[in-house]
């Protein structure tokens, strides 16, 4: 599969509705929504009230990436705010299995996110529950960072794990994705690419979305 999930972290927060409408009219598949708490990651972005407003305008599924400690506390809130897909960090959950089941039981697709330092092998006993796994290709917290090349190897390892234990599970990659690495990522086995700066800092975001998926 070749899906694209533009990250609203790079959108103009003063003109969110305008930017969401641009994405509605584009070839993108999901809207990636980055929630940061200032503790799990050094940055603070926005929370449920803003997600609710994004949902009002979005005509595509909301792919909500929680960069917060103990995300299990907020599963019901993000369901209510309109998340369709909810991903939580392996590094932020003490009871990951419980949190993933809670997300599913609430009626959302669930996913685990791995930081660049976290090995794919740690998903051996979790992959069965996941609808997707998100590999961070930068250290989370900010848009516009440099892509970590080791991610290609991790995609290949994750693809092997998925084929062995859960072939339905999607592989998503987030951070520093651009026109130079997108096609190689899809070819390595990625199903969904997140792109923030590559889309929103481009002269022609609509065309860039098409080019990234090509
Ligand atoms: C980083 C976020 C990313 C970020 C990607 O912590 O999770 O989703 O917005 O932005 P780019 O594509 O600019 O690296
Ligand atoms: Zn993200």
CSV table of N, CA and C and ligand atoms in Angstrom, one decimal, residues 5-10 32-36 41 43 65 67 89 113 115 134 136-147 173-178 194-201, ligand 1:
chain,number,residue,atom,x,y,z
A,5,UNK,N,0.3,10.6,4.8
A,5,UNK,CA,-0.4,11.3,5.9
A,5,UNK,C,0.4,12.6,6.2
A,6,UNK,N,0.0,13.7,5.6
A,6,UNK,CA,0.7,15.0,5.9
A,6,UNK,C,0.5,15.4,7.3
A,7,UNK,N,1.6,15.9,7.9
A,7,UNK,CA,1.6,16.2,9.3
A,7,UNK,C,1.2,17.7,9.5
A,8,UNK,N,0.1,17.9,10.3
A,8,UNK,CA,-0.4,19.3,10.5
A,8,UNK,C,0.5,20.1,11.4
A,9,UNK,N,1.5,19.4,12.0
A,9,UNK,CA,2.4,20.2,12.8
A,9,UNK,C,3.1,21.3,12.0
A,10,UNK,N,3.2,21.0,10.7
A,10,UNK,CA,3.9,22.0,9.8
A,10,UNK,C,2.9,22.9,9.2
A,32,UNK,N,-2.2,13.5,9.6
A,32,UNK,CA,-1.4,13.1,10.8
A,32,UNK,C,-1.4,14.3,11.8
A,33,UNK,N,-1.7,13.9,13.0
A,33,UNK,CA,-2.0,14.9,14.0
A,33,UNK,C,-1.0,14.6,15.2
A,34,UNK,N,-0.1,15.5,15.5
A,34,UNK,CA,1.0,15.3,16.5
A,34,UNK,C,0.6,15.9,17.8
A,35,UNK,N,0.4,15.1,18.8
A,35,UNK,CA,0.1,15.7,20.1
A,35,UNK,C,1.3,15.5,21.0
A,36,UNK,N,1.8,16.6,21.6
A,36,UNK,CA,3.0,16.5,22.4
A,36,UNK,C,2.8,17.2,23.8
A,41,UNK,N,8.2,14.4,25.1
A,41,UNK,CA,9.1,15.1,24.1
A,41,UNK,C,9.3,16.5,24.6
A,43,UNK,N,8.8,19.3,23.4
A,43,UNK,CA,7.9,20.3,22.8
A,43,UNK,C,6.5,20.1,23.2
A,65,UNK,N,-1.0,10.9,16.5
A,65,UNK,CA,0.2,10.4,17.1
A,65,UNK,C,0.4,11.0,18.4
A,67,UNK,N,2.5,11.8,21.5
A,67,UNK,CA,3.8,11.9,22.1
A,67,UNK,C,3.7,12.4,23.5
A,89,UNK,N,3.4,5.6,22.0
A,89,UNK,CA,4.8,5.2,22.0
A,89,UNK,C,5.1,4.0,22.9
A,113,UNK,N,4.3,3.1,18.3
A,113,UNK,CA,5.3,3.9,17.7
A,113,UNK,C,6.7,3.6,18.4
A,115,UNK,N,10.6,4.8,18.9
A,115,UNK,CA,11.6,5.8,18.8
A,115,UNK,C,12.8,5.2,18.0
A,134,UNK,N,4.3,2.4,13.8
A,134,UNK,CA,4.9,3.7,13.3
A,134,UNK,C,6.4,3.7,13.7
A,136,UNK,N,9.7,5.9,14.0
A,136,UNK,CA,10.2,7.3,14.0
A,136,UNK,C,11.5,7.3,13.3
A,137,UNK,N,11.6,8.1,12.3
A,137,UNK,CA,12.8,8.3,11.5
A,137,UNK,C,13.6,9.6,11.9
A,138,UNK,N,13.1,10.2,13.0
A,138,UNK,CA,13.8,11.3,13.7
A,138,UNK,C,13.5,11.1,15.2
A,139,UNK,N,14.2,11.8,16.0
A,139,UNK,CA,13.8,11.8,17.4
A,139,UNK,C,12.6,12.7,17.6
A,140,UNK,N,11.5,12.2,18.1
A,140,UNK,CA,10.3,13.0,18.1
A,140,UNK,C,10.3,14.3,18.8
A,141,UNK,N,9.5,15.2,18.4
A,141,UNK,CA,9.4,16.5,19.1
A,141,UNK,C,9.3,17.7,18.2
A,142,UNK,N,9.9,17.6,17.0
A,142,UNK,CA,9.9,18.7,16.1
A,142,UNK,C,9.8,18.3,14.7
A,143,UNK,N,9.2,19.2,13.9
A,143,UNK,CA,9.2,19.0,12.4
A,143,UNK,C,10.5,19.4,11.8
A,144,UNK,N,10.7,19.1,10.6
A,144,UNK,CA,11.9,19.6,9.9
A,144,UNK,C,13.2,19.1,10.2
A,145,UNK,N,13.3,17.9,10.8
A,145,UNK,CA,14.6,17.3,11.2
A,145,UNK,C,15.1,16.4,10.1
A,146,UNK,N,16.4,16.0,10.3
A,146,UNK,CA,17.0,15.2,9.2
A,146,UNK,C,16.7,13.7,9.4
A,147,UNK,N,16.3,13.0,8.3
A,147,UNK,CA,16.0,11.6,8.3
A,147,UNK,C,17.1,10.7,8.8
A,173,UNK,N,6.0,5.4,8.5
A,173,UNK,CA,7.3,6.1,8.8
A,173,UNK,C,7.1,7.6,9.0
A,174,UNK,N,7.7,8.1,10.0
A,174,UNK,CA,7.5,9.5,10.4
A,174,UNK,C,8.8,10.3,10.7
A,175,UNK,N,9.0,11.3,10.0
A,175,UNK,CA,10.2,12.2,10.3
A,175,UNK,C,11.2,12.3,9.2
A,176,UNK,N,11.3,13.5,8.7
A,176,UNK,CA,12.3,13.8,7.6
A,176,UNK,C,12.0,13.1,6.3
A,177,UNK,N,10.8,12.7,6.1
A,177,UNK,CA,10.4,12.1,4.8
A,177,UNK,C,10.3,13.2,3.7
A,178,UNK,N,10.9,12.9,2.6
A,178,UNK,CA,10.9,13.9,1.5
A,178,UNK,C,11.0,13.2,0.2
A,194,UNK,N,4.5,9.7,6.6
A,194,UNK,CA,4.1,11.0,7.2
A,194,UNK,C,5.0,12.1,6.6
A,195,UNK,N,4.5,13.2,6.2
A,195,UNK,CA,5.4,14.3,5.7
A,195,UNK,C,4.8,15.6,6.2
A,196,UNK,N,5.7,16.4,6.9
A,196,UNK,CA,5.3,17.7,7.4
A,196,UNK,C,5.9,18.8,6.6
A,197,UNK,N,7.2,19.1,6.8
A,197,UNK,CA,7.8,20.1,6.1
A,197,UNK,C,7.8,19.9,4.6
A,198,UNK,N,8.0,18.6,4.1
A,198,UNK,CA,8.1,18.3,2.7
A,198,UNK,C,6.8,18.8,2.0
A,199,UNK,N,5.7,18.7,2.7
A,199,UNK,CA,4.4,19.2,2.1
A,199,UNK,C,4.2,20.6,2.3
A,200,UNK,N,4.3,21.1,3.6
A,200,UNK,CA,3.8,22.4,3.8
A,200,UNK,C,4.8,23.5,3.5
A,201,UNK,N,6.1,23.2,3.4
A,201,UNK,CA,7.1,24.2,3.0
A,201,UNK,C,7.3,24.2,1.5
B,1,LIG,C1,7.9,14.7,14.9
B,1,LIG,C2,6.5,14.4,14.5
B,1,LIG,C3,6.4,14.4,13.0
B,1,LIG,C4,6.7,15.7,12.3
B,1,LIG,C5,7.2,15.3,10.9
B,1,LIG,O1,8.0,14.5,16.3
B,1,LIG,O2,6.0,13.2,15.0
B,1,LIG,O3,5.1,13.9,12.6
B,1,LIG,O4,5.6,16.5,12.2
B,1,LIG,O5,7.7,16.5,10.3
B,1,LIG,P1,8.7,16.4,9.1
B,1,LIG,O6,8.1,15.6,8.0
B,1,LIG,O7,8.9,17.9,8.8
B,1,LIG,O8,10.0,15.8,9.7
